[in-house]
XYZ file of C-alpha atoms in Angstrom:
652
model
C 124.199 153.933 97.701
C 121.600 151.713 96.073
C 117.979 152.759 95.706
C 116.553 149.497 97.053
C 117.893 146.515 98.995
C 115.677 143.427 98.744
C 116.123 140.985 101.623
C 114.699 137.464 101.512
C 114.975 134.993 104.394
C 114.634 131.435 103.145
C 114.026 128.142 104.911
C 113.414 124.998 102.844
C 111.290 126.509 100.059
C 113.787 126.233 97.225
C 111.288 126.226 94.349
C 109.280 129.157 95.694
C 112.494 131.086 96.271
C 113.620 130.495 92.691
C 110.308 131.766 91.357
C 110.487 134.861 93.580
C 114.006 135.648 92.396
C 112.907 135.206 88.787
C 110.105 137.749 89.223
C 112.440 140.154 91.023
C 114.884 139.956 88.115
C 112.132 141.290 85.832
C 110.991 143.934 88.324
C 114.349 145.646 88.988
C 115.223 146.699 85.440
C 114.602 150.399 86.104
C 115.993 150.453 89.648
C 119.444 150.410 91.198
C 118.965 147.441 93.487
C 120.709 144.677 95.348
C 119.221 141.352 96.420
C 120.345 139.585 99.601
C 119.176 136.059 100.387
C 119.684 134.736 103.914
C 119.315 130.978 104.079
C 118.558 129.557 107.520
C 120.241 126.158 107.084
C 117.888 124.744 104.446
C 118.354 121.114 103.415
C 116.425 121.247 100.142
C 119.166 122.575 97.868
C 118.232 126.246 98.206
C 121.819 127.439 98.669
C 123.083 125.470 95.688
C 120.216 126.768 93.559
C 120.966 130.421 94.378
C 124.678 129.985 93.686
C 124.054 128.257 90.366
C 121.186 130.323 88.964
C 121.524 133.743 90.608
C 125.244 134.529 90.921
C 124.549 138.278 91.327
C 122.528 137.677 94.494
C 124.374 138.198 97.781
C 123.983 134.961 99.736
C 124.319 134.572 103.507
C 124.501 130.848 104.249
C 123.646 130.256 107.908
C 124.560 126.876 109.346
C 121.771 127.030 111.921
C 118.243 128.433 111.786
C 118.496 131.870 113.413
C 114.828 132.701 112.900
C 113.241 135.485 110.874
C 114.322 138.558 112.848
C 118.003 137.761 113.299
C 118.360 136.592 109.683
C 116.851 139.840 108.387
C 119.124 141.844 110.648
C 122.160 140.031 109.239
C 121.210 141.358 105.811
C 120.095 144.848 106.911
C 123.511 145.670 108.374
C 125.039 144.805 104.984
C 122.373 146.569 102.928
C 123.326 149.696 100.965
C 119.847 150.731 99.828
C 117.969 153.927 100.602
C 114.958 151.679 101.044
C 114.812 148.152 102.441
C 112.295 145.559 101.276
C 111.692 142.574 103.536
C 110.158 139.972 101.226
C 109.025 136.405 101.810
C 110.454 133.687 99.541
C 106.950 132.476 98.658
C 105.872 135.571 96.707
C 105.455 136.754 93.128
C 106.193 140.414 92.441
C 104.581 142.350 89.591
C 106.997 143.952 87.147
C 106.210 147.516 88.306
C 105.648 146.860 92.017
C 109.145 147.823 93.167
C 109.306 150.994 91.100
C 105.828 152.137 92.167
C 106.658 151.641 95.834
C 109.976 153.475 95.611
C 108.262 156.366 93.828
C 105.586 156.495 96.526
C 108.208 156.594 99.277
C 110.064 159.325 97.371
C 106.895 161.403 97.332
C 105.986 160.763 100.977
C 108.941 161.582 103.221
C 106.715 161.015 106.248
C 106.431 157.308 105.322
C 108.547 155.048 107.481
C 107.012 151.850 106.126
C 104.896 150.722 103.206
C 102.815 147.625 102.518
C 101.196 146.462 99.295
C 98.053 144.630 98.248
C 98.637 140.908 98.725
C 96.688 138.131 97.026
C 96.752 134.427 97.780
C 97.337 131.648 95.262
C 93.759 131.840 94.008
C 93.732 135.586 93.503
C 91.847 136.341 96.721
C 92.682 139.434 98.750
C 94.703 138.696 101.878
C 93.275 140.761 104.755
C 96.652 140.911 106.536
C 97.744 143.357 103.836
C 96.519 146.047 106.267
C 96.137 145.631 110.001
C 95.471 147.589 113.138
C 97.412 147.540 116.391
C 96.475 144.439 118.427
C 95.445 146.278 121.586
C 93.688 144.240 124.306
C 90.234 145.114 122.939
C 91.238 144.417 119.317
C 92.851 141.135 120.382
C 89.689 140.179 122.303
C 87.472 140.782 119.266
C 89.874 138.816 117.053
C 90.355 135.871 119.414
C 86.681 135.318 120.118
C 85.450 135.739 116.558
C 83.770 139.169 116.621
C 86.110 140.488 113.925
C 85.139 137.593 111.660
C 81.427 138.138 112.314
C 81.598 141.901 111.748
C 84.614 142.484 109.450
C 83.438 145.911 108.232
C 82.758 147.268 111.718
C 84.941 150.148 112.938
C 84.741 148.638 116.436
C 85.057 144.893 115.837
C 86.945 144.945 112.513
C 90.060 146.810 113.622
C 92.436 143.846 113.438
C 92.297 143.683 109.627
C 90.864 147.192 109.176
C 87.985 145.698 107.225
C 86.182 149.034 107.111
C 88.935 150.474 104.871
C 88.613 150.025 101.104
C 90.986 147.326 99.850
C 91.709 149.444 96.762
C 92.359 152.813 98.451
C 95.645 154.183 99.793
C 95.403 154.560 103.560
C 97.492 155.076 106.644
C 97.589 151.859 108.688
C 99.208 150.823 111.930
C 100.659 147.399 111.135
C 102.380 146.169 107.970
C 102.973 142.553 106.976
C 106.509 141.194 107.155
C 105.784 139.194 103.997
C 106.300 142.385 101.943
C 107.440 145.349 103.972
C 109.157 148.419 102.490
C 111.214 150.375 105.038
C 113.158 153.601 104.933
C 116.751 152.782 105.899
C 117.195 156.118 107.683
C 114.224 155.266 109.900
C 115.728 151.888 110.778
C 118.939 153.671 111.728
C 116.908 155.707 114.246
C 114.564 153.075 115.708
C 116.825 150.039 115.484
C 116.552 146.718 113.674
C 114.055 143.902 114.116
C 113.689 142.673 117.688
C 115.411 139.291 117.881
C 113.277 138.220 120.832
C 110.783 137.228 118.149
C 111.910 134.021 116.458
C 109.011 133.993 114.002
C 105.818 136.093 113.921
C 105.251 139.350 115.755
C 108.430 141.089 114.590
C 106.504 142.967 111.871
C 103.968 144.206 114.433
C 106.751 145.344 116.741
C 108.644 147.138 113.972
C 105.515 148.792 112.562
C 104.573 150.108 116.000
C 108.080 151.485 116.610
C 107.918 153.323 113.273
C 104.726 155.081 114.374
C 106.128 155.846 117.841
C 109.113 157.522 116.143
C 106.736 159.951 114.396
C 106.548 158.320 110.966
C 103.598 156.805 109.132
C 102.872 153.361 107.712
C 100.968 153.279 104.445
C 98.897 150.635 102.705
C 99.548 151.016 98.965
C 97.173 148.836 96.873
C 98.418 150.149 93.520
C 101.273 147.646 93.869
C 100.415 143.952 94.183
C 102.103 140.658 94.953
C 101.002 137.048 95.256
C 101.815 135.527 98.634
C 101.600 131.758 98.942
C 100.672 131.615 102.583
C 102.031 128.938 104.868
C 105.075 127.567 103.052
C 107.324 127.352 106.105
C 104.647 126.604 108.679
C 101.148 125.264 108.791
C 98.910 128.086 110.004
C 96.251 125.744 111.345
C 98.755 123.710 113.374
C 99.026 123.782 117.137
C 102.665 124.847 116.795
C 101.575 127.925 114.815
C 99.009 128.849 117.466
C 101.565 128.700 120.274
C 104.315 130.515 118.330
C 102.081 133.317 117.043
C 100.262 134.092 120.265
C 103.366 133.902 122.410
C 104.882 136.502 120.085
C 101.891 138.683 120.952
C 102.723 138.330 124.656
C 106.283 139.522 123.987
C 104.840 142.537 122.174
C 102.436 143.374 124.992
C 105.096 143.204 127.702
C 107.361 145.444 125.641
C 104.908 148.149 124.561
C 101.864 148.175 126.884
C 101.559 149.377 130.443
C 101.928 146.673 133.076
C 98.161 146.684 133.646
C 97.284 146.413 129.961
C 100.107 143.953 129.355
C 98.735 141.730 132.114
C 95.220 141.846 130.651
C 96.589 141.237 127.169
C 98.691 138.286 128.370
C 95.642 136.785 130.066
C 93.628 137.092 126.867
C 96.444 135.641 124.801
C 96.927 132.690 127.143
C 93.200 132.028 126.999
C 93.433 132.245 123.221
C 96.387 129.854 123.093
C 94.576 127.117 124.976
C 91.251 127.837 123.305
C 92.678 127.777 119.768
C 94.995 124.854 120.526
C 92.061 122.883 121.957
C 89.922 123.711 118.935
C 92.750 122.721 116.575
C 93.347 119.427 118.381
C 89.628 118.685 118.607
C 89.075 119.486 114.937
C 91.987 117.284 113.957
C 90.763 114.452 116.192
C 87.247 114.672 114.748
C 88.556 114.862 111.170
C 90.754 111.810 111.565
C 88.401 109.750 113.704
C 85.088 110.086 111.832
C 85.824 107.416 109.239
C 87.403 104.901 111.668
C 84.453 105.372 114.040
C 82.011 104.792 111.194
C 83.977 101.689 110.192
C 83.991 100.423 113.776
C 80.220 100.959 114.115
C 79.515 99.108 110.864
C 81.783 96.192 111.787
C 80.295 95.984 115.286
C 76.747 95.946 113.924
C 77.717 93.235 111.444
C 79.372 91.142 114.155
C 76.257 91.439 116.333
C 74.105 90.175 113.456
C 76.546 87.329 112.705
C 76.582 86.270 116.373
C 72.782 86.142 116.534
C 72.544 84.279 113.241
C 75.203 81.794 114.339
C 73.493 81.177 117.664
C 70.118 80.540 116.043
C 71.183 78.493 113.022
C 74.390 76.584 113.736
C 73.802 73.158 115.238
C 77.068 73.129 117.198
C 76.176 76.220 119.229
C 74.551 74.961 122.429
C 73.729 78.352 123.974
C 74.166 82.080 123.560
C 77.650 83.563 123.612
C 78.626 85.179 126.944
C 78.347 88.995 127.295
C 82.128 89.460 127.136
C 82.061 88.378 123.497
C 80.378 91.610 122.354
C 81.751 93.750 125.189
C 85.429 92.815 124.979
C 86.299 90.289 122.273
C 84.576 92.001 119.326
C 85.957 95.491 120.164
C 89.414 93.870 120.385
C 88.865 92.241 116.975
C 87.777 95.576 115.518
C 90.817 97.360 116.945
C 93.150 94.804 115.338
C 91.353 94.970 111.974
C 91.442 98.763 111.913
C 95.111 98.876 112.900
C 96.234 96.374 110.271
C 94.134 98.134 107.623
C 95.600 101.472 108.701
C 99.163 100.217 108.309
C 98.204 98.631 105.008
C 97.187 102.040 103.656
C 93.427 101.625 103.968
C 93.064 105.100 105.463
C 95.044 106.950 102.811
C 93.477 109.876 100.961
C 92.262 107.667 98.122
C 92.532 104.057 99.347
C 92.469 101.203 96.881
C 90.346 98.145 97.721
C 93.360 95.824 97.703
C 94.860 97.745 100.655
C 91.716 97.198 102.717
C 91.568 93.539 101.726
C 95.242 93.010 102.544
C 94.925 94.695 105.946
C 91.741 92.811 106.844
C 93.269 89.455 105.889
C 96.370 90.129 107.995
C 94.158 91.236 110.884
C 92.009 88.121 110.620
C 95.103 85.900 110.716
C 96.423 87.745 113.792
C 93.069 87.542 115.594
C 92.782 83.831 114.836
C 96.331 83.225 116.068
C 95.946 85.277 119.268
C 92.651 83.603 120.176
C 94.457 80.265 120.488
C 96.380 81.573 123.502
C 93.549 83.242 125.438
C 91.120 80.585 126.629
C 88.417 82.884 127.999
C 88.116 84.561 124.582
C 88.464 81.517 122.413
C 85.280 81.766 120.365
C 84.283 80.437 116.967
C 86.972 80.656 114.268
C 84.134 80.753 111.747
C 82.827 83.985 113.265
C 86.305 85.480 113.029
C 86.530 84.548 109.345
C 83.008 85.821 108.675
C 83.860 88.997 110.604
C 86.935 89.524 108.457
C 84.853 89.108 105.311
C 82.214 91.517 106.646
C 84.942 94.030 107.529
C 86.154 94.013 103.926
C 82.637 94.296 102.533
C 81.539 97.054 104.943
C 84.648 99.214 104.618
C 84.848 99.020 100.837
C 81.099 99.637 100.595
C 81.308 102.718 102.800
C 84.171 104.131 100.757
C 82.344 103.435 97.509
C 79.375 105.391 98.828
C 81.552 108.333 99.937
C 83.449 108.298 96.633
C 80.207 108.231 94.636
C 78.790 111.192 96.590
C 81.973 113.200 95.968
C 82.856 112.225 92.411
C 79.681 110.671 90.966
C 81.537 107.476 89.994
C 82.595 104.239 91.677
C 86.247 104.224 90.618
C 87.452 103.764 94.173
C 91.117 104.573 94.688
C 91.295 106.837 91.650
C 91.529 110.580 92.097
C 89.290 112.704 89.940
C 91.328 113.899 86.976
C 91.515 117.681 86.952
C 90.762 119.384 83.664
C 93.894 121.450 83.047
C 94.609 124.304 80.635
C 98.013 125.872 79.973
C 98.334 129.619 79.317
C 101.370 130.194 77.117
C 102.694 130.291 73.589
C 102.806 127.157 71.474
C 106.410 126.181 72.190
C 106.387 126.714 75.968
C 102.910 125.191 76.359
C 104.003 122.063 74.513
C 107.087 121.822 76.741
C 104.971 122.060 79.882
C 102.460 119.517 78.558
C 105.294 117.084 77.765
C 106.712 117.638 81.236
C 103.377 116.951 82.909
C 102.702 113.894 80.794
C 106.167 112.506 81.475
C 105.595 112.330 85.192
C 101.891 111.490 85.064
C 100.460 110.243 81.758
C 96.958 110.227 83.277
C 96.751 114.011 83.657
C 93.884 115.501 81.692
C 95.564 118.443 79.913
C 92.980 119.810 77.491
C 95.278 122.215 75.635
C 96.703 125.701 75.803
C 95.415 129.264 75.789
C 97.352 131.830 73.766
C 98.549 134.846 75.821
C 98.203 137.044 72.727
C 94.960 138.256 71.217
C 95.268 135.964 68.191
C 94.078 132.376 68.169
C 96.637 130.015 66.607
C 95.234 127.328 64.355
C 96.433 124.308 66.274
C 94.607 121.257 67.555
C 95.761 121.939 71.132
C 94.640 125.581 71.086
C 91.618 126.407 73.228
C 91.540 130.107 72.320
C 93.161 133.372 73.404
C 93.629 134.761 76.902
C 90.876 137.330 76.314
C 88.468 134.384 76.233
C 89.874 132.686 79.338
C 86.758 133.153 81.459
C 84.529 131.677 78.739
C 87.027 128.844 78.148
C 87.077 128.009 81.854
C 83.268 127.809 81.848
C 82.750 125.945 78.570
C 85.489 123.340 79.141
C 84.871 123.165 82.903
C 88.524 123.941 83.575
C 89.613 123.116 87.127
C 93.255 124.161 86.934
C 94.966 126.896 84.923
C 98.756 126.849 84.613
C 100.397 130.126 83.543
C 103.760 130.088 81.747
C 105.612 133.090 83.186
C 107.993 133.008 80.231
C 105.154 134.104 77.951
C 102.908 136.147 80.226
C 104.109 138.839 82.686
C 103.371 138.638 86.393
C 101.000 141.617 86.410
C 98.797 139.937 83.785
C 98.854 136.645 85.690
C 97.760 138.419 88.856
C 95.120 140.400 86.955
C 93.576 137.287 85.403
C 93.656 135.421 88.699
C 91.820 138.320 90.346
C 89.256 138.556 87.544
C 88.481 134.846 87.345
C 88.587 134.400 91.145
C 86.556 131.198 90.894
C 86.752 128.904 93.888
C 86.431 125.923 91.524
C 89.558 126.894 89.571
C 93.095 126.423 90.897
C 95.997 128.462 89.567
C 99.607 127.447 89.143
C 102.633 129.037 87.531
C 105.597 127.631 85.601
C 108.628 129.858 86.251
C 110.888 130.660 83.290
C 112.695 127.609 81.911
C 111.915 125.556 85.012
C 110.892 121.939 85.442
C 108.305 122.467 88.132
C 104.969 124.147 88.665
C 104.072 126.204 91.723
C 100.689 126.928 93.192
C 98.590 127.187 96.315
C 94.862 126.760 96.534
C 94.103 129.032 99.462
C 95.721 131.048 102.197
C 95.131 128.214 104.648
C 96.572 125.416 102.520
C 100.212 124.739 102.057
C 101.466 125.855 98.674
C 102.483 122.979 96.496
C 104.853 122.586 93.601
C 104.643 119.777 91.196
C 105.688 118.203 87.968
C 108.274 115.804 89.203
C 106.126 115.557 92.333
C 103.001 114.597 90.402
C 102.311 110.948 91.037
C 105.186 110.519 93.492
C 104.340 107.750 95.923
C 106.916 109.088 98.370
C 104.922 112.251 99.146
C 101.944 110.221 100.380
C 101.614 110.436 104.146
C 101.022 106.724 104.642
C 104.206 105.866 102.755
C 106.280 108.314 104.776
C 104.722 106.905 107.941
C 105.359 103.315 106.883
C 108.929 104.179 105.914
C 109.569 105.487 109.421
C 107.887 102.461 111.029
C 110.080 100.147 108.949
C 113.186 102.105 109.975
C 112.312 101.783 113.667
C 111.341 98.105 113.418
C 114.457 97.070 111.499
C 116.748 99.144 113.727
C 115.380 97.479 116.845
C 115.626 94.049 115.211
C 119.180 94.697 114.029
C 120.266 95.928 117.469
C 118.941 92.782 119.138
C 120.566 90.619 116.457
C 123.777 92.649 116.157
C 126.063 90.059 117.829
C 125.321 87.780 114.867
C 124.761 90.323 112.086
C 128.008 92.204 112.730
C 129.960 89.317 111.237
C 128.126 89.759 107.940
C 128.874 93.461 107.576
C 131.778 95.081 105.766
C 131.982 97.676 108.568
C 130.527 96.039 111.705
C 131.025 98.889 114.200
C 129.550 101.466 111.836
C 126.579 99.119 111.306
C 125.785 99.182 115.030
C 126.181 102.959 115.075
C 123.859 103.236 112.068
C 121.206 101.219 113.881
C 121.067 103.827 116.641
C 121.255 106.740 114.184
C 118.260 105.404 112.246
C 116.369 104.512 115.420
C 116.857 108.066 116.699
C 115.543 109.569 113.452
C 118.788 111.121 112.251
C 119.013 108.797 109.254
C 116.840 106.404 107.276
C 118.007 103.010 106.043
C 117.318 104.138 102.462
C 117.697 107.669 101.099
C 118.540 109.447 97.881
C 121.768 109.344 95.946
C 123.664 112.570 96.526
C 123.280 115.079 93.699
C 123.748 118.804 93.154
C 120.179 119.205 91.852
C 117.395 117.881 94.048
C 113.795 118.608 93.021
C 112.226 115.900 95.162
C 110.477 115.669 98.536
C 112.924 116.072 101.407
C 113.663 112.837 103.280
C 116.364 111.846 105.748
C 119.808 110.953 104.491
C 120.070 107.229 103.852
C 122.581 104.618 104.930
C 122.117 103.112 101.467
C 120.448 104.519 98.359
C 118.520 103.425 95.253
C 121.844 102.297 93.743
C 123.103 100.711 96.965
C 124.373 97.554 95.274
C 126.083 99.709 92.620
C 127.868 101.798 95.230
C 131.291 101.437 93.638
C 130.108 102.446 90.165
C 130.665 106.084 89.212
C 127.235 107.308 88.068
C 126.741 110.488 86.067
C 124.331 113.230 87.190
C 121.461 112.351 84.799
C 121.554 108.717 85.970
C 121.618 109.774 89.615
C 118.637 112.085 89.145
C 116.739 109.402 87.252
C 117.348 106.780 89.954
C 116.190 109.213 92.643
C 113.072 110.098 90.652
C 112.191 106.441 90.068
C 112.679 105.711 93.770
C 110.359 108.568 94.791
C 107.800 107.903 92.061
C 107.453 104.128 92.552
C 108.109 104.012 96.280
C 106.484 101.389 98.468
C 107.477 99.622 101.676
C 108.737 96.732 99.576
C 111.076 99.110 97.719
C 113.059 99.750 100.902
C 112.919 96.100 101.956
C 114.209 94.974 98.582
C 117.043 97.522 98.579
C 118.032 96.617 102.136
C 118.134 92.886 101.330
C 120.121 93.430 98.132
C 122.620 95.719 99.869
C 122.593 94.034 103.256
C 126.379 93.892 103.701
C 126.589 97.637 103.009
C 124.412 98.633 105.974
C 127.599 99.545 107.807
C 128.412 102.412 105.467
C 127.583 106.121 105.678
């Protein structure tokens, strides 16, 4: 029998999983352990990565996504450990965490489960490290905000047990499934995870069953992990709200009396619609504020132009009719905003040329449409002036917003973060070269030595003991730790000590070509190096890529009786049109490779080497072509590739 079986369920977080396995490798040196990874049909190369880099890990490769509970159960029945650790793939484990927890369980035979102190990607304490049972009253206080208003209250703060010291060992009711130590003998008595829960709620159910069986759950803060919250799901999304709270209903029906379960279900249903409405409203407000401001500015400008034109132009005999401002101008504005939107004018950091391009296209469309609608055929000059005003107003508004945020007028340019690397000379230089290769504009100030000595080198900023002073003096905004040179417990310790909301933290796993980090528990963790400066990860480009796929598919289907004769495989071409239209494929995707460290996109009919299809390309060339495609992507990239490989659109 093993001492500890570590079970990790993975779904499309390959880079986080690799980092977790690297930290586990360092943490199991003094323990007889086994590691089991259950992959729920990931498409990001996770399975290939585990096979290639961690051959000693037991891998269960599911061909469908079974969910969290069933996947864990698959591994538990194979596990040979005295203790079971359910661990998320988006975690970093300190070198002594596993040993400390096993020793604690050895010394506390009454412990059925054990949870540790969890920190987010900025070193902040995660309150879900210790939780109370979500009874109807506790759920009510949580749902309607009382627990947030009074977190330390023994009445209102029971959900996250805010009245308990974060640094003291305590008995708790509910443990987090992100890092949950379990006694195998207890699981044999109470059963495995309830597979009625697809995701969320299974840890609450299991924790409660442990207590009902006469055992205790402990919160053990002497062991710590980093948990990058939200890698598989977005916690603020409507989907998360529905999934999480419906899991609570399953729990209530299973464990509460019918009366309490009914009350709990009512509260939860109220919470679902309340939280979903708030989430939708917040999203609508967030995305509509700027377009509404643009529309108001354009409308005001058009009203001024109309009045000026009426009073000063000799060809205007009388005032324009009311429908001009009531119907025509709003229609103009809608067209301008739509064309600017599709041109990328509402991206995170829009460049002026995108706004100009969209406004010009919109003006041409408005001018053309007005020729066919007699009752709205007004002055072409006002349309042209309106287009010019649209450009001026929208760029001016964005310049003002950009200046308020960044204190400069370099519209379209992101503020360059001031970055410091924590690592020895050799590894720091490697990371700096890697960052510069993918984005030469990154502002990497230098490196901080993890030892007490300060090397005499022009890139050296000082030693790690001075990191807080260095961060202040150099106004560091991002610190990247090299895990090859600095152990996980020191990384976590420094993150906790600095704990500055203005500083982001990221980590380079051993001998890797990517950097992992997450700015808060509510934001999705992000990895980058090859993803720095990739155009393909921008939302507007992904949106435009899908729009192009749909448009071309529809066009090709209508034109297929003619186009089929041009294709090498005509019938497959028609089939491809419907596959792309339905979202199963894209017209352009990556070249197939065994190593994929790029944003996940749909498989393509053709690829960045579409016109070189018959040439046998080596792996480095394939990876380079994929990287260039993702880095330099634009709508015209796909159009160009499709035109150059047009006869190959019937291949798969």
